[in-house]
Short mmCIF file of C-alpha atoms in Angstrom, two decimals:
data_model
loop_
_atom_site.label_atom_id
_atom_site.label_comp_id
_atom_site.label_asym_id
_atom_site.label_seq_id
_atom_site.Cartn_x
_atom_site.Cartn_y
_atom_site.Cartn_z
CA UNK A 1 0.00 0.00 0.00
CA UNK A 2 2.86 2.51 0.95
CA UNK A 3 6.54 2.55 0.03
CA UNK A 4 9.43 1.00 0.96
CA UNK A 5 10.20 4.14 3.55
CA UNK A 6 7.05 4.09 5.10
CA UNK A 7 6.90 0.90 6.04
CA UNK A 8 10.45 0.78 7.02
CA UNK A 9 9.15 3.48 9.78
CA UNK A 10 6.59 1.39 10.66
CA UNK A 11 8.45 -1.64 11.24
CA UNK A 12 11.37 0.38 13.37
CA UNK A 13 8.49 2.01 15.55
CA UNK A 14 6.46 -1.38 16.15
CA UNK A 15 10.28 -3.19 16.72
CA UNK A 16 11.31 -0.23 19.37
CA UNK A 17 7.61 0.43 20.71
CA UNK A 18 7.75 -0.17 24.76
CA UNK A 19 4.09 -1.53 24.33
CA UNK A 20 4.66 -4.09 22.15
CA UNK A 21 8.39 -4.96 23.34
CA UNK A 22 6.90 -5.35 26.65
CA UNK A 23 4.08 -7.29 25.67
CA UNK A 24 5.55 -9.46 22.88
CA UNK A 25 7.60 -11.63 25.71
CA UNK A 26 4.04 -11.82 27.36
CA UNK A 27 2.48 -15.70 26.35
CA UNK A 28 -1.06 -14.86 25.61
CA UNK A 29 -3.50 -15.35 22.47
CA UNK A 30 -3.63 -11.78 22.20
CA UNK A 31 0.04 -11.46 21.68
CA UNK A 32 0.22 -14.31 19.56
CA UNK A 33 -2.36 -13.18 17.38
CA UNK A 34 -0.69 -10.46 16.20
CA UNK A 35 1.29 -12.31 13.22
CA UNK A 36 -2.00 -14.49 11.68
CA UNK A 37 -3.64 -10.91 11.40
CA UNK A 38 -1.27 -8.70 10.21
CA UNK A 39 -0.40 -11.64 7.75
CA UNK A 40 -4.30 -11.97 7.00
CA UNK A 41 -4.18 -8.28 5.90
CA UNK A 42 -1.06 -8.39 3.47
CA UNK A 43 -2.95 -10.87 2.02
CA UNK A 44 -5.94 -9.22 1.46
CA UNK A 45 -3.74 -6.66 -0.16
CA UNK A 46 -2.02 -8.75 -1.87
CA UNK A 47 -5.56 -10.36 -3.21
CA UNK A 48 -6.85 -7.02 -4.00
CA UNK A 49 -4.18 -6.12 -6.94
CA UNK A 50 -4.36 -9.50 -8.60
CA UNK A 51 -6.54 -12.03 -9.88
CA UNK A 52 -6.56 -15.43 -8.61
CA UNK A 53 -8.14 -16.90 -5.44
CA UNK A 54 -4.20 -18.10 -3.84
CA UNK A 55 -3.81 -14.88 -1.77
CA UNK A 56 -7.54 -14.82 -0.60
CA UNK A 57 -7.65 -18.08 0.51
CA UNK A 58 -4.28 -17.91 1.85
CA UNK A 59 -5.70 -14.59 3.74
CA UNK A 60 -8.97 -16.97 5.17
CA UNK A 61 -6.24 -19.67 6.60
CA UNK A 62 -4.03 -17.07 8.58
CA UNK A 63 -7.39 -15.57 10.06
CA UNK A 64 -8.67 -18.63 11.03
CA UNK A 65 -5.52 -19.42 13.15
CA UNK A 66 -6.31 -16.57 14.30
CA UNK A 67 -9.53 -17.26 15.11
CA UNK A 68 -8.80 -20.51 17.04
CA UNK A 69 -5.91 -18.63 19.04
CA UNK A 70 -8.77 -15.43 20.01
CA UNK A 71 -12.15 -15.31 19.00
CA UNK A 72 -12.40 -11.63 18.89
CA UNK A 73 -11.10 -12.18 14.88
CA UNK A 74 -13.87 -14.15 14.47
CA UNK A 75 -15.79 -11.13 12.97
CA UNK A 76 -12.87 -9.65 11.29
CA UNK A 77 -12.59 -12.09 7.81
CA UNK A 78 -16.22 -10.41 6.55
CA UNK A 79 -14.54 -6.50 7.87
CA UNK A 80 -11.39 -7.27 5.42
CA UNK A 81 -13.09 -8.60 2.70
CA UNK A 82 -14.94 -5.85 2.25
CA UNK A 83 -11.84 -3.64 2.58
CA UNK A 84 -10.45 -5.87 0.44
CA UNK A 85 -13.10 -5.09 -2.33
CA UNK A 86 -12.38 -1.60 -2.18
CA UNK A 87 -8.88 -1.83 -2.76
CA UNK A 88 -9.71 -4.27 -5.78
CA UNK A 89 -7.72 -2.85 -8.59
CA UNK A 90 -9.98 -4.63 -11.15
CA UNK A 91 -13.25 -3.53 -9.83
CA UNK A 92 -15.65 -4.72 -7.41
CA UNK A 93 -17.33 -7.32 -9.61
CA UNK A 94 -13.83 -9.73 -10.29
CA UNK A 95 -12.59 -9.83 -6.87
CA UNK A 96 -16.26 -10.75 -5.06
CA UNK A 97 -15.01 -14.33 -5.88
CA UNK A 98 -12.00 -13.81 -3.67
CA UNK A 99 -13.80 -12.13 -0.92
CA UNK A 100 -15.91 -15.04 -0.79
CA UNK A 101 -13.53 -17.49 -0.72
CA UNK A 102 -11.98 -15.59 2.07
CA UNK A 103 -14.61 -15.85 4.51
CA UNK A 104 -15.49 -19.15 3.33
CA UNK A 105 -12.25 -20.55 3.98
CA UNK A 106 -11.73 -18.69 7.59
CA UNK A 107 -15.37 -20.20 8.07
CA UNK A 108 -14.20 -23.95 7.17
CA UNK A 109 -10.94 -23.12 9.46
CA UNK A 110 -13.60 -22.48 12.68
CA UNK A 111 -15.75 -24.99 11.91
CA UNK A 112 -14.25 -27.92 13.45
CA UNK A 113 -14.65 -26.44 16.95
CA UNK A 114 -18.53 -25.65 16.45
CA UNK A 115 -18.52 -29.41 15.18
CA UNK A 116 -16.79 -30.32 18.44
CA UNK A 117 -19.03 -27.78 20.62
CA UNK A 118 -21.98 -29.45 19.28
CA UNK A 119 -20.67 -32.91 19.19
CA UNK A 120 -20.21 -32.46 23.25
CA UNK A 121 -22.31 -29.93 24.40
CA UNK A 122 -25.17 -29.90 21.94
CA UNK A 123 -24.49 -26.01 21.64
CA UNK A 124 -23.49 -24.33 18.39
CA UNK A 125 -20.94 -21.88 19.76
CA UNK A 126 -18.72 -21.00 17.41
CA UNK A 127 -15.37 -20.94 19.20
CA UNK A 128 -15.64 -21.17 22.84
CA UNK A 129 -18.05 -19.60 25.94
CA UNK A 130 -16.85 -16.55 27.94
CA UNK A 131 -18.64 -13.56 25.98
CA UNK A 132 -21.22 -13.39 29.04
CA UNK A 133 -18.00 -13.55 31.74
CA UNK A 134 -16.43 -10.56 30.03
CA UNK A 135 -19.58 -8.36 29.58
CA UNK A 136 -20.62 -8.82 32.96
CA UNK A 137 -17.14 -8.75 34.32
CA UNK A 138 -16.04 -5.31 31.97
CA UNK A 139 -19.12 -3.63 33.42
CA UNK A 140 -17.63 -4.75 37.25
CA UNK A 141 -14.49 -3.26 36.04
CA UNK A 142 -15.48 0.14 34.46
CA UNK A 143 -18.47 0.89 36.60
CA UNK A 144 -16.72 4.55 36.86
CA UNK A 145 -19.75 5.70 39.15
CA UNK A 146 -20.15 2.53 40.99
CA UNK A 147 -24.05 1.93 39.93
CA UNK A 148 -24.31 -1.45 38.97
CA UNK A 149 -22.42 -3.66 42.19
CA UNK A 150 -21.27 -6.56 40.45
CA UNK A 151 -18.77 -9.01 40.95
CA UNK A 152 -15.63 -8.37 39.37
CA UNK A 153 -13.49 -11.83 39.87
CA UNK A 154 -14.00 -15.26 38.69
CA UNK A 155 -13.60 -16.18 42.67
CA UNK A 156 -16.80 -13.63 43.36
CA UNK A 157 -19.02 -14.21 40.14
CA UNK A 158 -18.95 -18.03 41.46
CA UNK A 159 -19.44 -17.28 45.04
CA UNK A 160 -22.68 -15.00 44.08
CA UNK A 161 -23.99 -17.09 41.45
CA UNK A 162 -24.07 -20.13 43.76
CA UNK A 163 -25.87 -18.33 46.71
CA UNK A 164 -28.33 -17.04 44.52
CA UNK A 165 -29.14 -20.15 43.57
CA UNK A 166 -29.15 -21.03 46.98
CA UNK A 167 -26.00 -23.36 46.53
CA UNK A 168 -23.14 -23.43 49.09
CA UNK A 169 -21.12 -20.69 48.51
CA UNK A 170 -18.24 -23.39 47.89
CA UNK A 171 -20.62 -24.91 45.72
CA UNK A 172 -18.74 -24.57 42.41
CA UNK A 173 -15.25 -24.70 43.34
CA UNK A 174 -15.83 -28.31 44.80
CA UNK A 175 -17.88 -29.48 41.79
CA UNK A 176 -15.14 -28.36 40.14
CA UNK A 177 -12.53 -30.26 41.76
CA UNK A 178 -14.59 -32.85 41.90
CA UNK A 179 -14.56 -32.76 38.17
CA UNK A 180 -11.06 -32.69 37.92
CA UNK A 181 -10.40 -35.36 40.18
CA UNK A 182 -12.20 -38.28 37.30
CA UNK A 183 -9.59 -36.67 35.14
CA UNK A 184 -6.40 -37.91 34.52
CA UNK A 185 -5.45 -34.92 32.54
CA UNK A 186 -5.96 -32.14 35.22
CA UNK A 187 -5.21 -28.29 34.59
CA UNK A 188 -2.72 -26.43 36.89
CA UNK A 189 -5.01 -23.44 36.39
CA UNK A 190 -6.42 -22.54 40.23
CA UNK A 191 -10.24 -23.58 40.18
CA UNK A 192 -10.98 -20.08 41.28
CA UNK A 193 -10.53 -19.31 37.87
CA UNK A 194 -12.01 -21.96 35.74
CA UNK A 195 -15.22 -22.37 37.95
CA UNK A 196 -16.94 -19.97 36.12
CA UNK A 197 -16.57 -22.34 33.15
CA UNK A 198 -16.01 -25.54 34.02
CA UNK A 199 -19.42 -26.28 36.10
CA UNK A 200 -22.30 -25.58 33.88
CA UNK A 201 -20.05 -23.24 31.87
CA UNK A 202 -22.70 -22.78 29.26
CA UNK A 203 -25.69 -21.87 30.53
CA UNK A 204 -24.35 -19.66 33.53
CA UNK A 205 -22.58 -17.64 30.73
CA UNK A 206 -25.90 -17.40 28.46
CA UNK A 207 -27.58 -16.00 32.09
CA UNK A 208 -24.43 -13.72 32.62
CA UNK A 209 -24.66 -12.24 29.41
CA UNK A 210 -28.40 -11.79 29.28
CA UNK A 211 -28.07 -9.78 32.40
CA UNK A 212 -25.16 -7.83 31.20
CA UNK A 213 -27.75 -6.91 28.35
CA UNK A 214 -30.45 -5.86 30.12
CA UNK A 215 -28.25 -4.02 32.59
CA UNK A 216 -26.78 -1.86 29.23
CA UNK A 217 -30.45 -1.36 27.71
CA UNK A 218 -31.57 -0.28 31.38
CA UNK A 219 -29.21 2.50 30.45
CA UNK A 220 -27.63 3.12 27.24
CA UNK A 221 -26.17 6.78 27.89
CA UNK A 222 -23.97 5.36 31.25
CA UNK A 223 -22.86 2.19 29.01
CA UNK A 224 -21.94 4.95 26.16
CA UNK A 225 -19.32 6.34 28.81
CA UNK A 226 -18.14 2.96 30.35
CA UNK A 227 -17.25 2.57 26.43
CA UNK A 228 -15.47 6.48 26.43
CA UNK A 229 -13.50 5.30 29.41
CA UNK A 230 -12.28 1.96 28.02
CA UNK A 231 -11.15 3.36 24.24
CA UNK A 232 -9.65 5.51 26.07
CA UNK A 233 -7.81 2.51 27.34
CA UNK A 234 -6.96 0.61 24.45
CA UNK A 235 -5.87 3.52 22.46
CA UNK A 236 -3.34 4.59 25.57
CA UNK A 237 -0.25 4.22 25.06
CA UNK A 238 1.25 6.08 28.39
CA UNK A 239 -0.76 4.32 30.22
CA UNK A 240 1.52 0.83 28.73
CA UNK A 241 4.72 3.12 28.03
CA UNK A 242 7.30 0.85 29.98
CA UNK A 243 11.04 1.81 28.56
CA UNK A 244 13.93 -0.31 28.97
CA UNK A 245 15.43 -0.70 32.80
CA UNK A 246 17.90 1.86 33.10
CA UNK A 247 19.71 2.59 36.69
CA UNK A 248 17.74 4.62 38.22
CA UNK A 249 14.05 4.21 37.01
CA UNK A 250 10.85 6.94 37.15
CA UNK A 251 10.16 7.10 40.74
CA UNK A 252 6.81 5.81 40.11
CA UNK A 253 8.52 2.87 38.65
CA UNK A 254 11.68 1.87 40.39
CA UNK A 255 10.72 -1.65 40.06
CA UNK A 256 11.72 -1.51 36.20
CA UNK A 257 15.41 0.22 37.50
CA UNK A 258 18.54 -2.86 36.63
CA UNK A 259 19.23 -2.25 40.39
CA UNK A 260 15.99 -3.64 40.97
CA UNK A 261 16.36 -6.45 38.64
CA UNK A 262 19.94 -6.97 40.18
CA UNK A 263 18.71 -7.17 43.26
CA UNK A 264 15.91 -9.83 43.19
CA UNK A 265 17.42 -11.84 40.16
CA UNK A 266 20.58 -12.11 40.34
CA UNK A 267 21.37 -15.01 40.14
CA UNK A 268 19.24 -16.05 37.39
CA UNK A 269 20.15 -17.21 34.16
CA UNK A 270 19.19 -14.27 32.51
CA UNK A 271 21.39 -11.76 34.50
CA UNK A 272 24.63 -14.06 34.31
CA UNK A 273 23.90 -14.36 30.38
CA UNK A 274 23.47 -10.42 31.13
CA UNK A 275 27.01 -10.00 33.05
CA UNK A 276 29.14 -12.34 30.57
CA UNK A 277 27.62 -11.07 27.20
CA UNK A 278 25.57 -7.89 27.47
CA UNK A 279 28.05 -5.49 27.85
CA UNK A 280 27.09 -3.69 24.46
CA UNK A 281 23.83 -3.48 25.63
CA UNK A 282 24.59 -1.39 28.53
CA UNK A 283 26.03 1.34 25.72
CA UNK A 284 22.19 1.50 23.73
CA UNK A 285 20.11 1.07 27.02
CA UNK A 286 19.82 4.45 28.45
CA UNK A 287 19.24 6.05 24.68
CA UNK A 288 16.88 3.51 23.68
CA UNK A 289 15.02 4.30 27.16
CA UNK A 290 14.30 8.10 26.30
CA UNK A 291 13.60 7.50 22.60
CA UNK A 292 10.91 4.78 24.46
CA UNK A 293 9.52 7.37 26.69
CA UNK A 294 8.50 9.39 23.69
CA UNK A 295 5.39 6.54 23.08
CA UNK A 296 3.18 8.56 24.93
CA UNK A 297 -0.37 8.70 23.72
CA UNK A 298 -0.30 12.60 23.47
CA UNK A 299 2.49 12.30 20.77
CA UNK A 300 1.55 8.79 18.91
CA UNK A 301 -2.32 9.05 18.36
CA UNK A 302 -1.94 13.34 17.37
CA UNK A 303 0.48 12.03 14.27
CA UNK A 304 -1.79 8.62 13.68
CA UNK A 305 -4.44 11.21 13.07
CA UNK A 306 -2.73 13.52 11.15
CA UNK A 307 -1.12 10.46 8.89
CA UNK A 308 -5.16 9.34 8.42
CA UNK A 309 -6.25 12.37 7.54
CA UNK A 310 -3.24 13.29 4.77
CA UNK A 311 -3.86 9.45 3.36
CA UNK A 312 -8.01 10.41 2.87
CA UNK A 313 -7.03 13.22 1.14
CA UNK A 314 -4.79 11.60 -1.40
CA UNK A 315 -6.39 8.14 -1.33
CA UNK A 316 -9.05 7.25 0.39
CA UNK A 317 -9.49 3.61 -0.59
CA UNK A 318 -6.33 3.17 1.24
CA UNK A 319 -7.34 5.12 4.06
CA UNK A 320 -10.55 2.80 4.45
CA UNK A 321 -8.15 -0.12 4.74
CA UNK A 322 -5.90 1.36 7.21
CA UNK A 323 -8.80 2.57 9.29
CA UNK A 324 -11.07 -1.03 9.09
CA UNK A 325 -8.81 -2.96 11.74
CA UNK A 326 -8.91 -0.14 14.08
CA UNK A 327 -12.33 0.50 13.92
CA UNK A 328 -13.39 -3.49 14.28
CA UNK A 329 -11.12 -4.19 17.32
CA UNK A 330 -11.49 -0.96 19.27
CA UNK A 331 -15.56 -1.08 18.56
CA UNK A 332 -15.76 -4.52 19.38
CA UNK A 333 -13.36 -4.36 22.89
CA UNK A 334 -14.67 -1.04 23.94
CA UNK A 335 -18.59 -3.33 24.41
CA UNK A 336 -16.63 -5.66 26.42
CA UNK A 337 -13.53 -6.44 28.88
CA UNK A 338 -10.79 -4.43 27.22
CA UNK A 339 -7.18 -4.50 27.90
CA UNK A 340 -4.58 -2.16 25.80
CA UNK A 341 -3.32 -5.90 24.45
CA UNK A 342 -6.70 -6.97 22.85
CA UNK A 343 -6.13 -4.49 20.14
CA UNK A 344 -2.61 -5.32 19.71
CA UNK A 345 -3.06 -5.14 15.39
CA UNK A 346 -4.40 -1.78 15.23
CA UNK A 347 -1.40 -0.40 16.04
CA UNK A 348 0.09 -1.58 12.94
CA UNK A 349 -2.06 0.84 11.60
CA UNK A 350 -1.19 3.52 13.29
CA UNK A 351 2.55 3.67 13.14
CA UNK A 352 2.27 3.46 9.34
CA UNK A 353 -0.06 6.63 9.31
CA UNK A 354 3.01 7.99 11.40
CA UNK A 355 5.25 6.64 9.06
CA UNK A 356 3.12 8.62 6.17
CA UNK A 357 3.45 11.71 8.38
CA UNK A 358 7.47 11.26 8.40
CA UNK A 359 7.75 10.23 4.94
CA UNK A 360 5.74 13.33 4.00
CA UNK A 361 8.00 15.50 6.19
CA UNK A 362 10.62 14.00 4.79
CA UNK A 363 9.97 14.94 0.99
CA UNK A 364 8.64 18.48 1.86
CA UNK A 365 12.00 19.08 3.68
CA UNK A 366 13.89 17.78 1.04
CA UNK A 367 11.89 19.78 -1.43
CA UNK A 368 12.35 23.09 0.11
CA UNK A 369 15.89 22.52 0.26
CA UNK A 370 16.71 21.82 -3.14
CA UNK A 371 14.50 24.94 -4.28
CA UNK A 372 16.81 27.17 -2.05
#
């Protein structure tokens, strides 16, 4: 879609980004994610500029991974394909095959676990349960005026849901060990957690999310600024700005200072590797930290903007692409439990509408110069 510079810029501000560098060594499906999507869109792009069904279906594959890692893609095949028919060099009419292939094929990629949910549960969900957990739980979370008094924690929701069904408070935490016990495969996972799946999962998340809904639709305009407050958070990047340990950290954070980490790990693996080999990292550590430091949401979502805005002017097919990820993760989160890592793609996004912004710089600077 861009050039060569631009996404050079992008990849060097994704690579040096705190946010992701901090988050890439975290082991979640949101993190891992990240690659079947961003793959899933070059693809698309790909798809759009030539004929042939390859890169579509190729495109319907990587989302599907991605669906089976997090099923907040699951939404996202139908969102590109559409983008993807807007970029379509040849016109709208050619590439409608390919679109369709493309959700097709991420629909064929799901559809062994609905097969598998209905083989065991009799329920055609499409991926897994947990939508009700994380509405009812998000509206715990971001209650900002404290008005709806529900439990937050999988330990609470349990505890409640079992005395108002006039169950022993313990009820579900022993049924669920109780369960696990005619294993012999048994998760390490604390039962706090899982018993708000694992003991009549199903049908205590269709009643959590039926009373998440009528708790929204008893009133919208509060729900509309629950959903302020949490874009808000997955659109802030101070808020996940953690720079590379330096010796003496923030005093907010002295926890991420290397005398900290020296301190309580030192005799780990990782600092001996540290001592014996990392001396040249030592010379691009406290650099690397300010240039970090400059990922603050005031700087990075001003110059996203700006980038968005000079793309729609010059192309807005392009723009419409750029803008469709951000839109369908932040829109979808923002309804439910949202953590700055959920949206983890977008971002891609927006460092390449920076990019445009420094490219554009770039060439006016260079301009202006060679007139003088």
């Amino acid at each position: 879609l861009f050039t060569l510079g631009v996404g050079a810029l992008a990849g060097l501000l994704m690579a040096i980004s705190p946010q992701f560098a901090s988050l890439s060594v975290v082991l979640k499906p949101d993190t891992l994610t990240v690659l079947p999507v961003l793959v899933g869109l070059l693809l698309v792009v790909h798809a759009s500029r030539r004929d042939g069904l390859g890169a579509w279906i190729g495109a319907g594959l990587a989302l599907g991974v991605a669906c089976w890692l997090r099923q907040n893609a699951l939404l996202l095949a139908p969102v590109l394909a559409a983008g993807g028919l807007i970029l379509a060099a040849n016109g709208v009419r050619p590439a409608m095959r390919g679109a369709v292939a493309l959700v097709a094929t991420t629909v064929l990629c799901v559809l062994p676990l609905t097969i598998r949910n209905i083989a065991i549960y009799g329920e055609a969900i499409p991926v897994t349960t947990g939508s009700g957990f994380a509405l009812l739980s998000g509206l715990a979370r971001d209650d900002i005026d404290g008005r709806y008094g529900l439990a937050r924690f999988a330990y609470n929701v349990s505890v409640e849901e079992a005395e108002l069904r006039g169950l022993p408070s313990s009820h579900y935490f022993d049924e669920y060990d109780r369960l696990q016990s005619s294993h012999r495969h048994q998760y390490e996972v604390k039962h706090t957690v899982l018993s708000v799946f694992g003991v009549d999962g199903i049908a205590r998340d269709r009643e959590r999310r039926e009373r998440a809904m009528s708790i929204i639709r008893g009133d919208p305009v509060y729900f509309a600024r629950v959903v302020a407050v949490r874009v808000r958070r997955l659109l802030g990047y101070t808020q996940q700005n953690r720079p590379v340990p330096v010796e003496v950290g923030h005093p907010d954070h002295a926890f991420e200072s290397m005398a900290f980490t020296r301190t309580i790990d030192a005799e780990s693996a990782t600092m001996r590797h540290a001592s014996e080999h990392g001396a040249w990292t030592e010379l691009v550590r406290a650099p690397l930290a300010i240039v970090q430091r400059g990922f603050a949401t005031s700087i990075v979502l001003p110059l996203a903007l700006l980038g968005l805005l000079l793309l729609s002017a010059a192309d807005w097919k392009r723009a419409v692409f750029l803008i469709a990820p951000v839109v369908y993760y932040v829109g979808l989160q923002s309804l439910m439990w949202a953590e700055f890592r959920h949206t983890l793609p977008i971002h891609a996004s927006l460092f390449l509408a920076i990019g445009l912004v420094v490219s554009a710089g770039a060439g006016t600077t260079m301009r202006v110069l060679r007139r003088r």
